[in-house]
Structures are given as C-alpha cells and as structure tokens.
XYZ file of C-alpha atoms in Angstrom:
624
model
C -21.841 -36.328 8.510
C -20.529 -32.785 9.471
C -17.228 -32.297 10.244
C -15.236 -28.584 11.682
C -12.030 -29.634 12.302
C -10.755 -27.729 15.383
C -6.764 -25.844 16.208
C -5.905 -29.066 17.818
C -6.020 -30.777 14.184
C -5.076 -27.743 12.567
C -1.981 -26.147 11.674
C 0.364 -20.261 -6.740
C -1.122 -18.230 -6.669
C -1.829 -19.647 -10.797
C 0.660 -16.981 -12.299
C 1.739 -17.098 -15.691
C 4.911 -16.848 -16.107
C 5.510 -14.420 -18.871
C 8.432 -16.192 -20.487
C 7.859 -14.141 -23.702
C 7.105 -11.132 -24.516
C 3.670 -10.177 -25.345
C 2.280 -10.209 -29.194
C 2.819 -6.760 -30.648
C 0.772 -7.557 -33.613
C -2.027 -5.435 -32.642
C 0.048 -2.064 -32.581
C 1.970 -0.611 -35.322
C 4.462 0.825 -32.523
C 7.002 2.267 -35.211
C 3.869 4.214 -36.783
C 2.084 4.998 -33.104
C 6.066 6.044 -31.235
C 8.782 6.735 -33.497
C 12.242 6.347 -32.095
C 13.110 9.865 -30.532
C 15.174 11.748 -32.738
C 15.759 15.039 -32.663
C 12.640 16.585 -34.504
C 10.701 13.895 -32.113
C 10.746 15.957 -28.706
C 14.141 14.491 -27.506
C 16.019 16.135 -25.935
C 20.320 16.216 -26.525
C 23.303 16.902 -23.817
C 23.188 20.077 -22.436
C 24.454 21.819 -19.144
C 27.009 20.593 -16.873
C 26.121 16.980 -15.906
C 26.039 15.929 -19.788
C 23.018 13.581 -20.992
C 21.473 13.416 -17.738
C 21.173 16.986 -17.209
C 19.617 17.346 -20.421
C 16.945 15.115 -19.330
C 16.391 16.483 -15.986
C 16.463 19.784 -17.579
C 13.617 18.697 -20.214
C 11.544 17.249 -17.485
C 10.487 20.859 -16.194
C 9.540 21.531 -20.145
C 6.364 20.766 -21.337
C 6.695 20.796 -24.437
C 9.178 17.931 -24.259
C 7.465 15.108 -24.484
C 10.020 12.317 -25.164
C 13.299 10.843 -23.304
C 14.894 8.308 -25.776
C 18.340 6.146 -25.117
C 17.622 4.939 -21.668
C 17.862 2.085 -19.811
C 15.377 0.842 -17.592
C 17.434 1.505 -14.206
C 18.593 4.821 -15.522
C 14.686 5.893 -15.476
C 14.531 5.252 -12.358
C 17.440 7.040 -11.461
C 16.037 10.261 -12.820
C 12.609 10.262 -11.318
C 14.409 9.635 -7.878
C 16.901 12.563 -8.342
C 14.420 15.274 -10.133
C 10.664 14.196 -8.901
C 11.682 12.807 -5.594
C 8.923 15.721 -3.849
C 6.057 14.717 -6.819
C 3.260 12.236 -7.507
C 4.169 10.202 -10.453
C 2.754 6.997 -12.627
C 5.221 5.091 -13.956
C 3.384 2.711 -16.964
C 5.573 -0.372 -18.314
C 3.990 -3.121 -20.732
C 4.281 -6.379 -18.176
C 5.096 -7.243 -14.123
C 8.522 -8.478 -14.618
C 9.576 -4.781 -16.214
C 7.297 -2.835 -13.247
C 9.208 -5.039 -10.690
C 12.624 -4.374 -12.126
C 11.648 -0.626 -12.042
C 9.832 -0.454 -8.664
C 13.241 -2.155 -7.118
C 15.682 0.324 -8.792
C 13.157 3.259 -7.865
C 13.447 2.091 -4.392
C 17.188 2.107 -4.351
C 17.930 5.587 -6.286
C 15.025 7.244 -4.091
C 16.025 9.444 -0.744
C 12.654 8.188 0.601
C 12.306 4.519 -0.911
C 8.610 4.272 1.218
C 7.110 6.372 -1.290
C 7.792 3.575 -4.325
C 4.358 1.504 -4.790
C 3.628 -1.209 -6.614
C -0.004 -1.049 -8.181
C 0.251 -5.209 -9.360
C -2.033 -6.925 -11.690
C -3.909 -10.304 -10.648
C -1.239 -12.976 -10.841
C -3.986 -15.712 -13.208
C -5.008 -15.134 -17.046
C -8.731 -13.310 -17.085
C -11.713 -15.460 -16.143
C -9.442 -18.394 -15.171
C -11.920 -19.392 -12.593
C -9.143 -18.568 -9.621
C -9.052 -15.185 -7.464
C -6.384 -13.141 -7.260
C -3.627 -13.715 -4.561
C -4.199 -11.914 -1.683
C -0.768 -10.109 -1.332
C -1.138 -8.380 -4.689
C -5.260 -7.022 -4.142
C -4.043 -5.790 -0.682
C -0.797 -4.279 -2.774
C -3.487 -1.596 -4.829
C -5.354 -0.975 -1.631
C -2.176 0.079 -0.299
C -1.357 2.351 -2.834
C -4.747 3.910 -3.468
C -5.162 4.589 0.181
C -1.455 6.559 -0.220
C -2.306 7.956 -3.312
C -5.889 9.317 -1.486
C -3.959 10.968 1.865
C -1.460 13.008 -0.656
C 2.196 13.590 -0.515
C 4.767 12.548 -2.627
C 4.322 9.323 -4.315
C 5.479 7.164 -7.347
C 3.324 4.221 -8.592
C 4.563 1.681 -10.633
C 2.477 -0.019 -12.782
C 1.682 -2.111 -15.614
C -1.030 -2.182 -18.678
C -2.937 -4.710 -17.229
C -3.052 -3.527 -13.963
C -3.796 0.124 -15.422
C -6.695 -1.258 -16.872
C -8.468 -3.317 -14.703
C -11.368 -1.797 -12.199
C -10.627 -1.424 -8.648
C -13.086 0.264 -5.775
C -13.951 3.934 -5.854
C -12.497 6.500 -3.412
C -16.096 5.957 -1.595
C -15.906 2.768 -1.335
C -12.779 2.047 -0.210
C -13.465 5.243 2.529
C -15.964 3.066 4.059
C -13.631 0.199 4.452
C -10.793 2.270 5.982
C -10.564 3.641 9.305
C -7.912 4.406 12.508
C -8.392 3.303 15.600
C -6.677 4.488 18.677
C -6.879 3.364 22.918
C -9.713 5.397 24.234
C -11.617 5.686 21.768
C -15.761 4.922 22.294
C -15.996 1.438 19.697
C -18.866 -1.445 20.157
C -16.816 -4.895 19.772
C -19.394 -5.938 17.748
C -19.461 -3.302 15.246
C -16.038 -3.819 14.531
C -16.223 -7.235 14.036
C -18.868 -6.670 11.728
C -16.805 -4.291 9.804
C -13.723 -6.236 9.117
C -16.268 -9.547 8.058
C -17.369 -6.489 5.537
C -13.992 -5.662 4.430
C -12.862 -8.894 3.374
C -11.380 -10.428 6.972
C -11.306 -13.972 7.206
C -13.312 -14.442 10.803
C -10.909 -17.684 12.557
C -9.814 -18.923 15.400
C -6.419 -17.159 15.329
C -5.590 -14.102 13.189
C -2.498 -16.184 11.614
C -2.150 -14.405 7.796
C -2.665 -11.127 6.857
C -6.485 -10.127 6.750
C -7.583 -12.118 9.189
C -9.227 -11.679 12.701
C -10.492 -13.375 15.913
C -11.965 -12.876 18.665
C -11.977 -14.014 22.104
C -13.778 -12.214 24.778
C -13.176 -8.647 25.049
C -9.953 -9.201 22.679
C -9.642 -8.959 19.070
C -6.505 -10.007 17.453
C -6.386 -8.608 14.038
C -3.682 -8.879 11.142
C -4.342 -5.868 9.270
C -3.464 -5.930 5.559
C -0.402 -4.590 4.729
C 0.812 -4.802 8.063
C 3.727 -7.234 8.809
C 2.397 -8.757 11.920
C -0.672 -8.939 13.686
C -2.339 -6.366 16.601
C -4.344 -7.070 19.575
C -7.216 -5.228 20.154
C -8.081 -4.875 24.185
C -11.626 -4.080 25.076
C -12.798 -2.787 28.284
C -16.635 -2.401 27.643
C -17.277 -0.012 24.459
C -14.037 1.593 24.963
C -10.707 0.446 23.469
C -8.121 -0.257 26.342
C -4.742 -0.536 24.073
C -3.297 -1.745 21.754
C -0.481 -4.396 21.069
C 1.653 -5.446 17.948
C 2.158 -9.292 18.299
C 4.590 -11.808 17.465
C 3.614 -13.775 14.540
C 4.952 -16.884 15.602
C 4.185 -16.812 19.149
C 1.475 -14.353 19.471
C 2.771 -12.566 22.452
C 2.779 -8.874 22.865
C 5.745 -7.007 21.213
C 5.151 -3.091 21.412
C 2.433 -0.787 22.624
C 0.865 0.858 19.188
C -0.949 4.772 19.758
C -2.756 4.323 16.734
C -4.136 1.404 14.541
C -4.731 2.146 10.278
C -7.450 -0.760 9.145
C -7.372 -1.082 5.352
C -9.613 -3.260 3.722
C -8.645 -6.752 2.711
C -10.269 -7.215 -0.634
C -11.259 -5.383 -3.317
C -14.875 -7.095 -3.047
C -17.680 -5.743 -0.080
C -20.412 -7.732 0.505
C -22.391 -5.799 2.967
C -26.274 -4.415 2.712
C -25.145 -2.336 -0.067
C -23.429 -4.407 -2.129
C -25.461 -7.349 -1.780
C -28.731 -4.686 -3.272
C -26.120 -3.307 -6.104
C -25.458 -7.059 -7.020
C -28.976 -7.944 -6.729
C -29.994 -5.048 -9.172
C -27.291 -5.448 -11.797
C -27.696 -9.452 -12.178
C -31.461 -8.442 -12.709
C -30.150 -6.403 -15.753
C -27.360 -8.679 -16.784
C -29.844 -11.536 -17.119
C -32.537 -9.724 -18.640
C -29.939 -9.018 -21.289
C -28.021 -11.358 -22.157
C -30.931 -14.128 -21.748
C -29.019 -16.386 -19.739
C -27.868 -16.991 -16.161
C -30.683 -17.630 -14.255
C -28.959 -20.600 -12.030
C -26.010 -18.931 -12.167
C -27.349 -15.963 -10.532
C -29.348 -17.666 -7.798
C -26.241 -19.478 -6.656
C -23.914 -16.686 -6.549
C -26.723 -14.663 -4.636
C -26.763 -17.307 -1.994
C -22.792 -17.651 -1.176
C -22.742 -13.821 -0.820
C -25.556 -13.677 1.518
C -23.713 -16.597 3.334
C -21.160 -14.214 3.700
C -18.407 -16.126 1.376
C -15.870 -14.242 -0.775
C -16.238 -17.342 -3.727
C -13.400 -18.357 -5.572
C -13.133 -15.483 -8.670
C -15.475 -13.279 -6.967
C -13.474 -10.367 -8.177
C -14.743 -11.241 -11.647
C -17.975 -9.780 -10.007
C -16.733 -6.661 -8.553
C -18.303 -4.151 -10.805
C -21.856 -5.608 -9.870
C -20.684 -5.517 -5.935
C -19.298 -1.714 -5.569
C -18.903 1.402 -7.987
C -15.575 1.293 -9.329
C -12.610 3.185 -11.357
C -10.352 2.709 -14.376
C -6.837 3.204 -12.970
C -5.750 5.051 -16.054
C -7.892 7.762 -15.292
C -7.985 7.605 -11.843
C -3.828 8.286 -11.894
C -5.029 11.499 -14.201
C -3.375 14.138 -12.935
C 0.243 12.516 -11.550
C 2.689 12.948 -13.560
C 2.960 10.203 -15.892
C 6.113 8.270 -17.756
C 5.530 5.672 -19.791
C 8.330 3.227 -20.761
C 8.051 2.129 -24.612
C 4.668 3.139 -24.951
C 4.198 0.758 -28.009
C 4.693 -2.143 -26.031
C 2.085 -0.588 -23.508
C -0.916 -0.191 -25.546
C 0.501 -3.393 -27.031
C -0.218 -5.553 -23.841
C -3.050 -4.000 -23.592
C -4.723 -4.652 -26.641
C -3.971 -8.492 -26.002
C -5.204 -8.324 -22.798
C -8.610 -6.958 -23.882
C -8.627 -9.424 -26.891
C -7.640 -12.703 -24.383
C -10.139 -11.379 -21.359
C -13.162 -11.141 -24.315
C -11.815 -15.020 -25.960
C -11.893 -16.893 -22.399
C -14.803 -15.522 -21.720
C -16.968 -16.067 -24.351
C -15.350 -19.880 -24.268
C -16.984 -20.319 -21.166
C -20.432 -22.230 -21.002
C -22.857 -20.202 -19.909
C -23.226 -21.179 -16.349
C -19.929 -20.500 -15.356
C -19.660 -17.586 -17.664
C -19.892 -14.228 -15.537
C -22.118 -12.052 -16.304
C -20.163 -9.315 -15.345
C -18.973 -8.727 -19.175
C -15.173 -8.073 -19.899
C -16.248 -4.913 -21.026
C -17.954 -3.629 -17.398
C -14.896 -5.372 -15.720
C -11.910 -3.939 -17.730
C -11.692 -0.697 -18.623
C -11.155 0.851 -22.300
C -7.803 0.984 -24.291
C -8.770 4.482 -24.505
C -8.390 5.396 -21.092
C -5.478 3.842 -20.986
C -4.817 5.918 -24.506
C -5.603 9.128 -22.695
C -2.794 8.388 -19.983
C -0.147 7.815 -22.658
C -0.706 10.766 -24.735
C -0.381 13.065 -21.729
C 2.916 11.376 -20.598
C 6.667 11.705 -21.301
C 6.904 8.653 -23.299
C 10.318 6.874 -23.038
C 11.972 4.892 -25.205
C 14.944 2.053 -24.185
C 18.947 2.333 -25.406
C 18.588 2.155 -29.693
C 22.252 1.603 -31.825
C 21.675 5.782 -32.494
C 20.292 6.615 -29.150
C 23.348 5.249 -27.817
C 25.538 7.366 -29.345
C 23.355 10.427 -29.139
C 22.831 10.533 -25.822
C 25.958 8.662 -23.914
C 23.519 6.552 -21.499
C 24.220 2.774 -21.823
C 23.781 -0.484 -19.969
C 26.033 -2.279 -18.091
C 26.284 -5.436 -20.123
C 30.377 -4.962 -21.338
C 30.892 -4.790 -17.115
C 30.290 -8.584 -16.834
C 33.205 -10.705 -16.164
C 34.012 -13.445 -18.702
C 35.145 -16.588 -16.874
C 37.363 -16.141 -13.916
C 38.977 -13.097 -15.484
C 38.472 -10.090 -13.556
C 41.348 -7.906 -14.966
C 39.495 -6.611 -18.094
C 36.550 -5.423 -16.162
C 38.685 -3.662 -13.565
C 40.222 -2.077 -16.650
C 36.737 -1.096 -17.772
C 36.350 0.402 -14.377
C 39.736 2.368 -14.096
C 39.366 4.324 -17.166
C 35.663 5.407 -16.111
C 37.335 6.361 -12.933
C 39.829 8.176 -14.518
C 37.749 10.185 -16.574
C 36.220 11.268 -13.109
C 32.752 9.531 -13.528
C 30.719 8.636 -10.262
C 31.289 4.239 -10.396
C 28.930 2.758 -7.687
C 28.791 -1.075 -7.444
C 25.571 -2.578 -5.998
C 25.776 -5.389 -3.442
C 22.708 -7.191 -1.446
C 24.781 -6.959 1.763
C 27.806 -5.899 4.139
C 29.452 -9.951 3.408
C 29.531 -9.754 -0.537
C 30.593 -5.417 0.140
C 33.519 -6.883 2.139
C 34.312 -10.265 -0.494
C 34.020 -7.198 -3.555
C 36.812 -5.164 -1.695
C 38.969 -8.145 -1.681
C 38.450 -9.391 -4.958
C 38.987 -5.637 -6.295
C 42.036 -4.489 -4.397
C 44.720 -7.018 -6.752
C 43.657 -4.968 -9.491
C 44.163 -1.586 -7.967
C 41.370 -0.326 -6.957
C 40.241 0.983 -4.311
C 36.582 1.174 -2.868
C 34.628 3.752 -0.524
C 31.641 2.579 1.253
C 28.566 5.081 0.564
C 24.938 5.229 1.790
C 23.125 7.418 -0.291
C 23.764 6.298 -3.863
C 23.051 9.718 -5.129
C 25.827 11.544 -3.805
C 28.668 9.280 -4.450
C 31.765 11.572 -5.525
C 33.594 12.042 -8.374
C 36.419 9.826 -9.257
C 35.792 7.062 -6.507
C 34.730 3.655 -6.946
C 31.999 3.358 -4.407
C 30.311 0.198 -2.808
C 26.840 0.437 -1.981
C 24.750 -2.049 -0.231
C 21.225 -2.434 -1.433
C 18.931 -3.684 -4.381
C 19.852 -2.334 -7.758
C 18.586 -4.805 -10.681
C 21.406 -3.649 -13.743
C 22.362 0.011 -13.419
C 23.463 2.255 -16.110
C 26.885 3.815 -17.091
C 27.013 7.623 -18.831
C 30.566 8.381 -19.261
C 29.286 12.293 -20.515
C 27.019 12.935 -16.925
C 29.629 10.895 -14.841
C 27.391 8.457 -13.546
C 27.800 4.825 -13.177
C 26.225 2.220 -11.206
C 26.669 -1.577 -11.941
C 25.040 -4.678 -10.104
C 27.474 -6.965 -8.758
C 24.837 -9.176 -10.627
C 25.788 -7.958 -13.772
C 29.466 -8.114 -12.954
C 29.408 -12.218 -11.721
C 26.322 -13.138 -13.202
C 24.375 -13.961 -10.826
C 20.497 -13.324 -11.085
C 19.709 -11.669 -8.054
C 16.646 -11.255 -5.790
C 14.034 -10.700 -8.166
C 15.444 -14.000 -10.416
C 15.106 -15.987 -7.394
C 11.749 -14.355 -6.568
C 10.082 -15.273 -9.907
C 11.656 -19.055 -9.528
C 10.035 -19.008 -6.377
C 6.491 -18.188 -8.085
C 7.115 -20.752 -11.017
C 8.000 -23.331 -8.323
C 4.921 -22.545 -6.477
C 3.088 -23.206 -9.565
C 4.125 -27.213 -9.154
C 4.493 -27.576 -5.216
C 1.581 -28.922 -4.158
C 0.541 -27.099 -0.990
C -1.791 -24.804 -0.961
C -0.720 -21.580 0.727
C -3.551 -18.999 -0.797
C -7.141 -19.539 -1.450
C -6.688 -17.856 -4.730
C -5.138 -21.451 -5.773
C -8.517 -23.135 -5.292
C -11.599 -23.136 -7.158
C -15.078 -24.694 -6.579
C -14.862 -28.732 -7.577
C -10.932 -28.800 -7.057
C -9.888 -32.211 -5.974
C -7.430 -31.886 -2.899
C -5.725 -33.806 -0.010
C -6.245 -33.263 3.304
C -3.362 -34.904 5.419
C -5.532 -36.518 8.009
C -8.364 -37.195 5.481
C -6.968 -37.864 2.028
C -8.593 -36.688 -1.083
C -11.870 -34.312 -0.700
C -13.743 -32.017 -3.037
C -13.498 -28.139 -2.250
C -16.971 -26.562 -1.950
C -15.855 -23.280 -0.771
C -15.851 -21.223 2.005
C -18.424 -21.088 4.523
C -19.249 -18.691 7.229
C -20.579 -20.766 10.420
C -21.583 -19.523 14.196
C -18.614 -20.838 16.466
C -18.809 -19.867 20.002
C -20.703 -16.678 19.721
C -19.140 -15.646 16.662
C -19.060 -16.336 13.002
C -15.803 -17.665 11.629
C -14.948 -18.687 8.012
C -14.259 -22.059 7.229
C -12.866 -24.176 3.703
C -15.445 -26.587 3.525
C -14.810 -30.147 1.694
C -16.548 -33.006 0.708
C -15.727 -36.598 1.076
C -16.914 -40.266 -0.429
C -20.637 -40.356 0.525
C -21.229 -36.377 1.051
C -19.614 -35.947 4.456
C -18.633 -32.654 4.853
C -15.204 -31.333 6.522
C -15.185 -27.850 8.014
C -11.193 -26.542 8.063
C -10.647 -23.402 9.528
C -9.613 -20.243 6.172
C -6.637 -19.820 8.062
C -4.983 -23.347 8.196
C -4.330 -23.716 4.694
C -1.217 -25.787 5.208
C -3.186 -29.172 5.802
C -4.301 -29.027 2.101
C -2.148 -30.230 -0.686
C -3.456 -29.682 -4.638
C -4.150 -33.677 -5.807
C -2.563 -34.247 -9.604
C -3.539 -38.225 -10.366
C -0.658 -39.627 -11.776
C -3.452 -40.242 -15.173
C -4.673 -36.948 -15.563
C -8.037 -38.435 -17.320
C -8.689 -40.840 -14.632
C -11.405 -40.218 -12.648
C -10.822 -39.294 -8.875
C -11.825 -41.244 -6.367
C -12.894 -39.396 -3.058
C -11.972 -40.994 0.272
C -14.097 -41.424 3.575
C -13.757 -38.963 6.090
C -12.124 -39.984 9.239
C -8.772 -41.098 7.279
C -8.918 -44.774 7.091
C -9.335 -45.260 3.586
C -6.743 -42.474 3.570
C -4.326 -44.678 5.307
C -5.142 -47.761 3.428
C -4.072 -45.831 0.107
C -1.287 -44.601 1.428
C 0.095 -47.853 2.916
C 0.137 -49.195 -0.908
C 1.511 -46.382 -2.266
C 4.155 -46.819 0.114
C 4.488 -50.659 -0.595
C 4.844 -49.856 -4.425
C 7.509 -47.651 -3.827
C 9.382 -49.817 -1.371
C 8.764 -52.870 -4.259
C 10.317 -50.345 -6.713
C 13.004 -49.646 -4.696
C 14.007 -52.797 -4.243
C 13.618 -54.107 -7.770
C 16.126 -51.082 -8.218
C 18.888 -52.638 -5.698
C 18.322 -56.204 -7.638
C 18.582 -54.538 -11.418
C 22.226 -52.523 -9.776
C 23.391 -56.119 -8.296
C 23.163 -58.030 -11.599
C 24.851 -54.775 -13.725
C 27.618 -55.399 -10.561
C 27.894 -58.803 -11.359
C-alpha cells in the first residue's frame, strides 16, 4: 500500500554542545605561540589614543605580527574601526567564540552587512546526520560575497576552516539573477533549482524550496527571508513578487531576483559521472563497498539529497580547503594555539568515527579527501596577526581589560556607578549596551540616583569623551581601556543576565530533546518516528515522485507490513523523533491509516489518567 499524503493532511539539528573546551593535548601552544612580550612582535602604547592606537598603528606594519592583552570584544572593535574598507578572516578555535565575535563585529562595524559567518556542520564527523540547512546555506552566502568583492570580514572557526566546500566553478553554475523580461524556459529553471539543492513541493514554505503551479513559480531562495513568486508569461518572465510567509500573498514588486544554491551537494549529469568515476576508484582501493556504492548510486539518480550526503561531496563536485581559499584576506587569528588545537582533534575524531564504522555504512569518501590538511590551515596562521586574550602581564602592559569588575553584586548598584564615575572622570568614552529602547529607558532610571547622567548614541564609535552613553544593540561583554579612553560594557555584564546568544544556544540544546522534527538534517535512514495521524513509521528517505506534471520531493516512511507513506519535504511538523521509554526494546511499527495509532494512544492515555488518580488517592491518605 502506497500512501502521498496531500496539503489537506499536511501542515536539532544533532549539535554538540561544546560545554568544554577542546583537548589541547595535541599542541604544545606555549612552545608553538608564546605570550606576546615585547621581543615577541607586540606592540606597546604609543600615540594619542593610548593602547589602542598602538594596535591600530601596528596593524599597517608588517612586520608586526602579534596583538597580545585583548579581549575578545575589543578585537572586534579594532577590525571595525581600522579595516572597516578590507577583506578580512577572522580564525577562532570553536562556534561559541566565532559567534561571540561575529555579534560584537556586527555592532562596532559602520556597515554591520559586511560581518559573515562561515559556520561549521552543527553534528560530530560521520555521525550519519546532514548538516542543518541554515548553516550550509550560511557558507554559500559568504563565498558568493567573498566571490563579487568589496569589503568583507568572515568569521570563522577551525573546523569550519577545514572542511571542503564547492569550488568557485561550481558554485558559478548554481548561482544566477533573474530579472522581469528576461527570455527563461519554466522548465529549465525548474530543473535548475532541483540541481541546486531545492526541495520540489507543493508550497515553497522553508527556505530552499520551490513549487510550481502553472505559469507560476514560488521560490524561497536561500538566504532570503521570505519567499518570491515567479510570474511566467510564455518563455518570458512577467514580474516578480516577494511574498508573505505566512499567508503567501504578494508584498512588494522585486527588479531583480539573486538564486544561490541550497546545498553544498549537485547532483546533476556532472556530478552523478564524477561520483560514478571516483566510487570506481574508491572501491577498487580500499576493497570494499560494493553494496554500498550501488545503493548510493541509485538515490542520487532518484534525485534524493540522502541523509549525510555531504559526507560524499568531494566525489559529487571539485572542491576547496577554506584555509587556502581565504589566502589572500587579511587574516587574525585569536589564540592560535587553541586553533591548530581544535583542529588537530578534529582530524584525529573525523579519522576514529570513521574507521569505527562497519564497512557498509562507512563512506568511502575518506576523512582525508573530505577534510582538508592541518597544514593548510598551518599556512593561514603563520601569515596572520596572531592574537592572544588579556594575560596577568598583558594586562598591565597594555591597559585593555574586560568588563568583569562592572557587574553588580546583589542589588547594590552604587559601587558600579562608582566604577563608572571615575572612568568618566578621567574622560574615557563609557558606552553601555542594551538589546532595546525599553531596557535604554529602565538603565536611565536606574542610573540617574547615582548621578549619572546618560546620552543616547547611534554609532558606537563616535561616542564622546567624558559622557556615559547608552547604545541600543548587540554587544556580547565589551572592553574597558582607561589609557585609549574607551569603554563599552553589556548591560549583561552589569545585571547578569546572559543575553541573546545564551538564550540562542539553550534554544539549540533544547532542540536537541524536543521531539519535533523541524530539519531533515535530524533524520537518518532507519530512524523510528511518529507521524501524528499514523503513529510510529520507519524513515526511508526522501523520494522524488511525478505529481501533477512535476516532480516534487517527498519523506517517505514505512509502516507495519511495508506500506509506504509519502509526506511532502516541506511539512516536517507532522513528524515527531520516537524515544521508547526502554531504549533496548524493540519498536513496534504501527499500520498505516492510524487505527492502531489510536488504539496505543487511548492506553497511554488510560495509564496516565490511572496514574493520576492513584496520585489524588496517595495525597488524600497523607491529608488524612
């Protein structure tokens, strides 16, 4: 029995959490990077502005090489006030530090546009998952930035510096603009976004997805926060329309259309012969793989993007190493120690999970071909001015702290406003960071009792001299340098709370345990889910089926007996994960059509009532 479940029935990502730090026992970082010390390439107070100068002044001398006593936010500051016209690559060791630099690069920056993340996959290497969707369509982004010129600065980590992504060719032929009037065959175009990754349903309802009705194609171009409508009249391209996510109605005319690709992955003509060749090879070999090769062979001439298929994307399309493909930016690397660090374990982990894998589910892409070499990444470091985070000397040296003594103890504001007044009266810049115009109005209130008085500014560099300013946007810390007269301070850091990116990364970790599934990166072949009409199913993948003249993709599962349910990619939402309450009890499927379903349900439901009420009786007796 075949199943495609239609609109009418229709309405995690896995990533670790890096709690720790990562094992620096593969790098000797106090014999690789010494602390900068004079003698080291650092670089002490000179000129007018103090500390800061001195760095901005080193930063046009070649020759230095090192900026030591910095904080993380005050990095930031000085790319955004020196390089704000260049093309940099900004390298930390692990996400959470790139976030918490990409944000405060964002907020120092006169043109905050320009800041790009360049993420890592959100899973460990060769966990059988794909990457989520967001973060593949993140480096597309960038590279396709980073190929039209202009200023630009990419933040980035080691893993992310290291693993492959498509060459410029490649992604070339999976770009293009599109504008009303120009000569386009429907067709072809549909063709072309199935190419680049599109998911082909019945409504374009997430990013990189498409469908078609008539001479319309809607289309929700990645990167793109809401979907456009394509308007055919013949070959020729009638207009174009942004559209309301929710409603789908027309919003705004458009004069021009940028299509980016959707996944790293192609699986056109091309690829499909380049995969063909290489698992030829890779067999021949390594003397294994023959099943495994004849199966992946057949879901990518099905058309299906398989769960971990990027695991595969060296055979599909020529790639780069991001190291040296950012070769010629200019490049700062925060505690380079910790960078080749990271990346040394994640060479080491990526070659241990794979080899751990049995051999048909092992791919045969090797972790060598899909990573690329600590040397590159090597390369990239020795050319850039390394920087190195506050040290007890560096401190002292160079007058740049953090903004840890600004946080209030308790309820007691007074000795932080004191903390404030004297930097104010030794005429230093004080800017205090706020997420928006309610907390910039509460702050004003809660300083004025203690004397002092707030500006609002807009442009955090070019707050003046001897004011306490209040600026509303995203800063993660800040940095105080009595010497340069600088100061900015998180209203985080002054009431403790964790801010946007703290609540961001709960979100993730709570993602990890909620049981919907939102991204087809959280599935992989042989999953056991729940469908909320059908109960629990097997995932089998995505299929690409003929649907009233055109091909759409569909999740396909499988129930008690092999019946098979078609759900359209984009209606994700009617799937939960299953976790049996006994993890090593086996799974029993149900029957498609829901009655067994409901039958399960109903004494799950009776247990829980029965529980309940044993509950009430146990609290009655205590009463009594």
């Amino acid at each position: 029995m075949l199943k495609i479940e239609d609109s009418v029935h229709a309405q995690h990502a896995d990533r670790t959490n890096r709690a720790s730090k990562l094992s620096r026992g593969a790098v000797d970082t106090a014999r690789a990077y010494p602390t900068a010390t004079p003698g080291h390439g650092a670089v002490r107070s000179t000129g007018p502005e103090g500390p800061l100068q001195g760095y901005l002044d080193s930063a046009k001398d070649a020759e230095a090489r090192g900026w030591a006593g910095l904080p993380l936010d005050a990095v930031a500051f000085l790319v955004a006030k020196h390089g704000a016209e260049d093309r940099w690559i900004v390298a930390v060791d692990d996400e959470d530090r790139a976030e918490q630099l990409a944000r405060a690069l964002a907020f120092f920056h006169p043109r905050p546009e320009v800041v790009c993340r360049f993420p890592a996959d959100d899973g460990r290497p060769y966990d059988g998952f794909g990457a989520e969707r967001s973060r593949v369509q993140d480096r597309l982004r960038t590279l396709q930035r980073l190929d039209v010129g202009g200023p630009i600065v990419i933040v980035a980590c080691a893993r992310s510096l290291l693993q492959r992504v498509p060459d410029a060719a490649t992604r070339k032929r999976g770009t293009r603009v599109i504008a009303p009037g120009e000569t386009l065959d429907r067709d072809d175009l549909v063709r072309w976004l199935g190419d680049c990754g599109y998911l082909s349903a019945p409504s374009a309802e997430v990013s990189g997805s498409f469908a078609v009705r008539g001479d319309v194609v809607d289309v929700w171009p990645s990167g793109v926060p809401r979907p456009v409508r394509i308007d055919f009249f013949d070959d020729e391209i009638e207009g174009l329309r942004s559209l309301d996510p929710d409603s789908g109605r027309p919003i705004a005319k458009l004069s021009r259309l940028l299509l980016l690709p959707a996944r790293e992955e192609r699986i056109d003509g091309p690829a499909l012969d380049r995969m063909t060749a290489h698992l030829e090879e890779a067999v021949r070999e390594q003397q294994r793989g023959l099943r495994l090769r004849r199966r992946v062979l057949e879901e990518l001439r099905a058309g299906v993007h398989f769960s971990a298929v990027g695991d595969w994307l060296p055979f599909l399309v020529p790639t780069d190493v991001p190291a040296e493909r950012f070769a010629g930016l200019q490049a700062l690397v925060f505690e380079p120690g910790d960078v080749m660090a990271a990346a040394n374990d994640l060479l080491r982990t990526a070659r241990q999970r794979w080899e751990a894998l049995e051999d048909e589910e092992r791919p045969l892409v090797t972790p060598d071909a899909r990573y690329g070499s600590l040397a590159s990444l090597q390369a990239l470091v020795d050319g850039a001015r390394r920087v190195w985070s506050v040290t007890a000397d560096a401190a002292v040296q160079y007058g740049v702290k953090g903004t840890d003594d600004f946080g209030v103890r308790g309820r007691e504001l007074g000795p932080t406003a004191g903390r404030i007044d004297k930097l104010l009266d030794k005429e230093v810049r004080v800017g205090i960071v706020v997420d928006n115009e309610d907390r910039a109005d509460a702050l004003e209130q809660l300083l004025e009792p203690h004397g002092l008085r707030t500006v609002r500014a807009g442009d955090p560099l070019t707050l003046e001299r001897g004011k306490l300013s209040v600026v509303v946007g995203d800063l993660p810390r800040g940095f105080v340098s009595v010497a340069s007269r600088w100061a900015f301070i998180s209203a985080h850091v002054l009431f403790g709370g964790h801010g946007r990116a703290h609540r961001e990364r709960l979100e993730r970790i709570h993602a990890l345990f909620e049981s919907e599934v939102t991204d087809l990166s959280q599935l992989k072949l042989g999953d056991h889910v729940v469908h909320k009409l059908h109960g629990v199913g097997l995932y089998r993948g995505i299929r690409r089926v003929p649907v009233g003249g055109t091909r759409q993709d569909f999740v396909t599962l499988e129930y008690r007996g092999g019946d098979t349910l078609m759900l359209p990619a984009t209606r994700l939402s009617q799937l939960s994960r299953y976790t049996p309450a006994n993890g090593g009890a086996a799974v029993k499927l149900d029957r498609l059509g829901g009655q067994t379903w409901i039958r399960r349900k109903g004494k799950v439901r009776d247990r829980l009532l029965k529980m309940a009420q044993d509950l009430l009786k146990l609290y009655a007796k205590r009463e009594l």
